[in-house]
Structures are given as C-alpha cells and as structure tokens.
C-alpha cells in the first residue's frame, strides 16, 4: 500500500515538473523570459 502511495506521489511530482517546463517553454516562446535569466 505504501509503495502504491509513493508511486502516485512520484507521478504527481513528474506531472508538476512537466507543467513547469511547459510554462517556461511557453514564456520563452512568447519572449517574456530572456535567455540567461534563470
């Protein structure tokens, strides 16, 4: 049971990371972020 819970937590973290990466990519494409700021 705890293994399933930890696996779900990992998948949630990966989903959040994908959302952050997508948002950063969209911001770069829109020109809101200049390369080198991060």
XYZ file of C-alpha atoms in Angstrom, residues 7-35:
29
model
C 4.475 5.823 -6.755
C 1.447 8.109 -7.021
C 3.386 10.895 -5.316
C 6.219 10.482 -7.833
C 3.781 10.675 -10.740
C 2.314 13.872 -9.268
C 5.797 15.383 -8.994
C 6.538 14.441 -12.613
C 3.240 15.988 -13.721
C 4.052 19.235 -11.902
C 7.539 19.273 -13.413
C 6.047 18.828 -16.883
C 3.656 21.724 -16.237
C 6.507 23.964 -15.082
C 8.629 23.015 -18.091
C 5.693 23.702 -20.406
C 5.074 27.092 -18.800
C 8.749 28.053 -19.086
C 8.830 26.961 -22.725
C 5.679 28.969 -23.467
C 7.170 32.024 -21.745
C 10.389 31.699 -23.754
C 8.420 31.390 -26.993
C 6.344 34.443 -26.034
C 9.555 36.347 -25.307
C 8.616 37.028 -21.690
C 11.848 35.489 -20.443
C 15.232 36.455 -21.779
C 17.741 33.593 -22.105
